[in-house]
PDB file of C-alpha atoms in Angstrom:
ATOM      1  CA  MET A   1      22.408  17.586 -49.760  1.00 38.00           C
ATOM      2  CA  ILE A   2      19.726  15.060 -48.908  1.00 36.00           C
ATOM      3  CA  ASP A   3      19.130  12.194 -51.287  1.00 39.00           C
ATOM      4  CA  GLU A   4      15.894  12.923 -53.156  1.00 38.00           C
ATOM      5  CA  ARG A   5      14.648   9.397 -52.404  1.00 39.00           C
ATOM      6  CA  MET A   6      14.525  10.198 -48.686  1.00 41.00           C
ATOM      7  CA  ASP A   7      12.019  12.296 -46.807  1.00 44.00           C
ATOM      8  CA  ALA A   8      13.915  15.351 -45.595  1.00 45.00           C
ATOM      9  CA  SER A   9      11.857  15.434 -42.390  1.00 46.00           C
ATOM     10  CA  THR A  10      13.008  11.967 -41.297  1.00 57.00           C
ATOM     11  CA  SER A  11      16.554  11.836 -42.727  1.00 76.00           C
ATOM     12  CA  ARG A  12      19.376  12.688 -40.324  1.00 89.00           C
ATOM     13  CA  TRP A  13      23.118  12.027 -40.064  1.00 95.00           C
ATOM     14  CA  ILE A  14      24.737  10.002 -37.296  1.00 96.00           C
ATOM     15  CA  SER A  15      28.383   9.891 -36.386  1.00 96.00           C
ATOM     16  CA  VAL A  16      29.992   6.521 -37.146  1.00 97.00           C
ATOM     17  CA  VAL A  17      33.559   7.361 -36.154  1.00 96.00           C
ATOM     18  CA  PHE A  18      35.617  10.469 -35.442  1.00 95.00           C
ATOM     19  CA  LEU A  19      39.395  10.332 -35.373  1.00 96.00           C
ATOM     20  CA  GLN A  20      41.684  13.165 -34.428  1.00 95.00           C
ATOM     21  CA  ASP A  21      45.360  13.950 -33.964  1.00 94.00           C
ATOM     22  CA  GLU A  22      47.524  10.811 -34.163  1.00 92.00           C
ATOM     23  CA  ASP A  23      44.547   8.532 -34.881  1.00 91.00           C
ATOM     24  CA  ALA A  24      43.601  10.703 -37.867  1.00 96.00           C
ATOM     25  CA  SER A  25      47.087  11.152 -39.320  1.00 96.00           C
ATOM     26  CA  GLU A  26      47.086   7.680 -40.916  1.00 94.00           C
ATOM     27  CA  LEU A  27      43.686   8.355 -42.496  1.00 95.00           C
ATOM     28  CA  LEU A  28      44.735  11.773 -43.744  1.00 97.00           C
ATOM     29  CA  ALA A  29      47.790  10.133 -45.339  1.00 96.00           C
ATOM     30  CA  MET A  30      45.471   7.506 -46.884  1.00 96.00           C
ATOM     31  CA  ILE A  31      43.303  10.268 -48.351  1.00 97.00           C
ATOM     32  CA  ASP A  32      46.372  11.932 -49.888  1.00 96.00           C
ATOM     33  CA  ARG A  33      47.718   8.619 -51.188  1.00 97.00           C
ATOM     34  CA  ASP A  34      44.611   6.621 -52.179  1.00 97.00           C
ATOM     35  CA  GLY A  35      41.795   9.162 -52.290  1.00 96.00           C
ATOM     36  CA  GLU A  36      38.690   9.947 -50.302  1.00 95.00           C
ATOM     37  CA  ALA A  37      36.712   6.921 -51.518  1.00 94.00           C
ATOM     38  CA  ALA A  38      39.392   4.615 -50.041  1.00 95.00           C
ATOM     39  CA  ALA A  39      39.081   6.374 -46.674  1.00 96.00           C
ATOM     40  CA  ILE A  40      35.288   6.028 -46.717  1.00 96.00           C
ATOM     41  CA  GLU A  41      35.576   2.336 -47.526  1.00 95.00           C
ATOM     42  CA  TYR A  42      38.150   1.817 -44.753  1.00 96.00           C
ATOM     43  CA  LEU A  43      36.142   3.691 -42.108  1.00 96.00           C
ATOM     44  CA  GLN A  44      32.954   1.720 -42.850  1.00 96.00           C
ATOM     45  CA  GLN A  45      34.345  -1.136 -40.740  1.00 95.00           C
ATOM     46  CA  TRP A  46      33.439   0.890 -37.631  1.00 95.00           C
ATOM     47  CA  ASP A  47      29.783   1.034 -38.644  1.00 96.00           C
ATOM     48  CA  LEU A  48      28.135  -1.695 -36.605  1.00 96.00           C
ATOM     49  CA  GLY A  49      24.631  -0.994 -37.865  1.00 94.00           C
ATOM     50  CA  ASP A  50      22.046  -0.805 -35.092  1.00 94.00           C
ATOM     51  CA  GLU A  51      24.739  -0.646 -32.407  1.00 95.00           C
ATOM     52  CA  THR A  52      26.245   2.449 -34.024  1.00 95.00           C
ATOM     53  CA  THR A  53      22.808   4.005 -34.477  1.00 94.00           C
ATOM     54  CA  ASP A  54      21.817   3.320 -30.848  1.00 94.00           C
ATOM     55  CA  ALA A  55      25.080   4.765 -29.509  1.00 94.00           C
ATOM     56  CA  ALA A  56      24.687   7.903 -31.637  1.00 94.00           C
ATOM     57  CA  LEU A  57      21.062   8.372 -30.554  1.00 93.00           C
ATOM     58  CA  VAL A  58      21.809   7.917 -26.855  1.00 94.00           C
ATOM     59  CA  ASN A  59      24.908  10.107 -26.908  1.00 93.00           C
ATOM     60  CA  GLY A  60      23.380  12.867 -29.036  1.00 92.00           C
ATOM     61  CA  TYR A  61      25.547  12.433 -32.138  1.00 94.00           C
ATOM     62  CA  VAL A  62      22.625  12.880 -34.534  1.00 94.00           C
ATOM     63  CA  TYR A  63      22.553  15.853 -36.883  1.00 94.00           C
ATOM     64  CA  ASP A  64      19.950  17.439 -39.161  1.00 92.00           C
ATOM     65  CA  ARG A  65      22.732  18.088 -41.678  1.00 93.00           C
ATOM     66  CA  ILE A  66      26.357  17.074 -42.035  1.00 93.00           C
ATOM     67  CA  PRO A  67      28.303  19.006 -39.385  1.00 90.00           C
ATOM     68  CA  VAL A  68      31.189  20.819 -41.056  1.00 88.00           C
ATOM     69  CA  GLY A  69      33.688  23.482 -40.154  1.00 88.00           C
ATOM     70  CA  SER A  70      35.131  26.255 -42.261  1.00 90.00           C
ATOM     71  CA  ALA A  71      38.372  24.270 -42.800  1.00 92.00           C
ATOM     72  CA  ASP A  72      36.611  20.970 -43.608  1.00 94.00           C
ATOM     73  CA  ARG A  73      36.346  19.068 -46.834  1.00 96.00           C
ATOM     74  CA  THR A  74      33.109  17.141 -47.160  1.00 95.00           C
ATOM     75  CA  ILE A  75      32.678  14.178 -49.467  1.00 94.00           C
ATOM     76  CA  GLU A  76      29.128  12.968 -49.991  1.00 91.00           C
ATOM     77  CA  ASP A  77      27.953  10.362 -52.460  1.00 83.00           C
ATOM     78  CA  PRO A  78      24.182  10.525 -53.030  1.00 84.00           C
ATOM     79  CA  ASP A  79      24.199   6.788 -53.848  1.00 88.00           C
ATOM     80  CA  SER A  80      25.871   5.904 -50.539  1.00 91.00           C
ATOM     81  CA  PRO A  81      24.626   6.334 -46.981  1.00 95.00           C
ATOM     82  CA  TYR A  82      28.037   7.743 -45.944  1.00 96.00           C
ATOM     83  CA  ALA A  83      29.676  11.144 -45.871  1.00 96.00           C
ATOM     84  CA  LEU A  84      33.283  11.907 -45.012  1.00 97.00           C
ATOM     85  CA  THR A  85      34.442  15.147 -43.459  1.00 97.00           C
ATOM     86  CA  TYR A  86      38.043  15.902 -42.700  1.00 97.00           C
ATOM     87  CA  SER A  87      40.413  18.719 -41.965  1.00 96.00           C
ATOM     88  CA  GLU A  88      44.133  18.518 -42.556  1.00 94.00           C
ATOM     89  CA  MET A  89      44.498  21.844 -40.754  1.00 94.00           C
ATOM     90  CA  TYR A  90      42.862  20.584 -37.547  1.00 94.00           C
ATOM     91  CA  GLY A  91      43.866  16.928 -37.958  1.00 96.00           C
ATOM     92  CA  TYR A  92      40.585  15.053 -37.888  1.00 96.00           C
ATOM     93  CA  VAL A  93      38.509  12.678 -39.994  1.00 97.00           C
ATOM     94  CA  SER A  94      34.835  11.863 -39.485  1.00 96.00           C
ATOM     95  CA  LEU A  95      32.538   9.340 -41.127  1.00 97.00           C
ATOM     96  CA  LEU A  96      28.800   9.916 -40.889  1.00 97.00           C
ATOM     97  CA  ARG A  97      25.883   7.788 -42.062  1.00 97.00           C
ATOM     98  CA  ARG A  98      22.392   8.773 -43.103  1.00 95.00           C
ATOM     99  CA  TYR A  99      19.809   7.745 -40.576  1.00 90.00           C
ATOM    100  CA  GLU A 100      16.143   7.626 -41.410  1.00 86.00           C
ATOM    101  CA  ALA A 101      14.165   8.092 -38.231  1.00 74.00           C
ATOM    102  CA  ALA A 102      11.082   5.904 -38.179  1.00 66.00           C
ATOM    103  CA  PRO A 103       7.918   7.937 -37.545  1.00 55.00           C
ATOM    104  CA  ASP A 104       6.938   5.556 -34.738  1.00 52.00           C
ATOM    105  CA  ALA A 105      10.437   5.250 -33.220  1.00 53.00           C
ATOM    106  CA  GLU A 106      10.765   5.104 -29.459  1.00 52.00           C
ATOM    107  CA  PRO A 107      12.241   8.282 -28.005  1.00 48.00           C
ATOM    108  CA  VAL A 108      15.774   8.046 -26.664  1.00 48.00           C
ATOM    109  CA  VAL A 109      16.000   8.168 -22.879  1.00 45.00           C
ATOM    110  CA  PRO A 110      18.449  10.905 -21.814  1.00 47.00           C
ATOM    111  CA  GLY A 111      21.223   9.517 -19.651  1.00 48.00           C
ATOM    112  CA  ALA A 112      20.820   5.966 -20.948  1.00 44.00           C
ATOM    113  CA  THR A 113      23.994   4.136 -21.884  1.00 46.00           C
ATOM    114  CA  VAL A 114      24.769   1.898 -24.806  1.00 43.00           C
ATOM    115  CA  GLU A 115      27.602  -0.603 -24.686  1.00 46.00           C
ATOM    116  CA  THR A 116      29.663  -0.729 -27.838  1.00 44.00           C
ATOM    117  CA  SER A 117      32.615  -2.724 -29.034  1.00 43.00           C
ATOM    118  CA  ALA A 118      33.555  -0.281 -31.803  1.00 43.00           C
ATOM    119  CA  PRO A 119      37.054   1.182 -31.607  1.00 42.00           C
ATOM    120  CA  PHE A 120      37.371   4.952 -31.314  1.00 40.00           C
ATOM    121  CA  ARG A 121      33.754   5.273 -30.152  1.00 38.00           C
ATOM    122  CA  ASP A 122      34.854   7.600 -27.341  1.00 42.00           C
ATOM    123  CA  ALA A 123      36.411   9.967 -29.893  1.00 41.00           C
ATOM    124  CA  ILE A 124      33.144  11.002 -31.549  1.00 38.00           C
ATOM    125  CA  PRO A 125      32.986  14.722 -32.409  1.00 41.00           C
ATOM    126  CA  GLN A 126      32.754  17.106 -29.514  1.00 39.00           C
ATOM    127  CA  HIS A 127      32.317  20.259 -31.604  1.00 38.00           C
ATOM    128  CA  PHE A 128      31.782  21.448 -35.109  1.00 38.00           C
ATOM    129  CA  ASP A 129      31.504  24.857 -36.707  1.00 39.00           C
ATOM    130  CA  VAL A 130      27.949  24.459 -37.981  1.00 36.00           C
ATOM    131  CA  ASP A 131      27.122  28.148 -38.318  1.00 35.00           C
ATOM    132  CA  PRO A 132      26.463  28.530 -42.076  1.00 35.00           C
ATOM    133  CA  ALA A 133      28.026  32.002 -42.025  1.00 35.00           C
ATOM    134  CA  LEU A 134      31.259  30.555 -40.641  1.00 32.00           C
ATOM    135  CA  SER A 135      31.133  27.540 -42.944  1.00 33.00           C
ATOM    136  CA  ALA A 136      30.745  29.483 -46.180  1.00 33.00           C
ATOM    137  CA  HIS A 137      34.245  28.650 -47.367  1.00 33.00           C
ATOM    138  CA  ARG A 138      34.130  24.890 -46.789  1.00 35.00           C
ATOM    139  CA  THR A 139      34.849  22.609 -49.709  1.00 36.00           C
ATOM    140  CA  ARG A 140      32.121  20.147 -50.601  1.00 38.00           C
ATOM    141  CA  HIS A 141      32.359  17.435 -53.225  1.00 39.00           C
ATOM    142  CA  VAL A 142      29.939  14.803 -54.408  1.00 40.00           C
ATOM    143  CA  ILE A 143      31.687  11.668 -55.638  1.00 42.00           C
ATOM    144  CA  ALA A 144      30.709   8.322 -57.048  1.00 41.00           C
ATOM    145  CA  LEU A 145      32.241   5.366 -55.257  1.00 40.00           C
TER     146      LEU A 145
END
């Protein structure tokens, strides 16, 4: 779901942080204990603004829609730039942020590198089940933070 205030042709999603296995278990426990909004708020600390955007653009972690798998829960607040996806079954948590591509933006140079100080940056998603036919049973919620 794209916020109606944004132009669908320029709005994308970038990966802010992706945690899996042991790194995700604490966040999954937080979601069970404190709720999804608490997890979104906690994970926002890894969003370093332009640095996060540049790293996502260079490394190809930019999506036309929120990448979700058939076992994922997706939490999206239309009043927030963030979306949370997670899977207890597969043990991962991902925070994404809306990214509005500027019409006159410089193209990203393939193979370029971006230095980042953000923790867990090397654990950004490697795969997602984005085939709509396979994702038909995913759970999607819109919440107000």
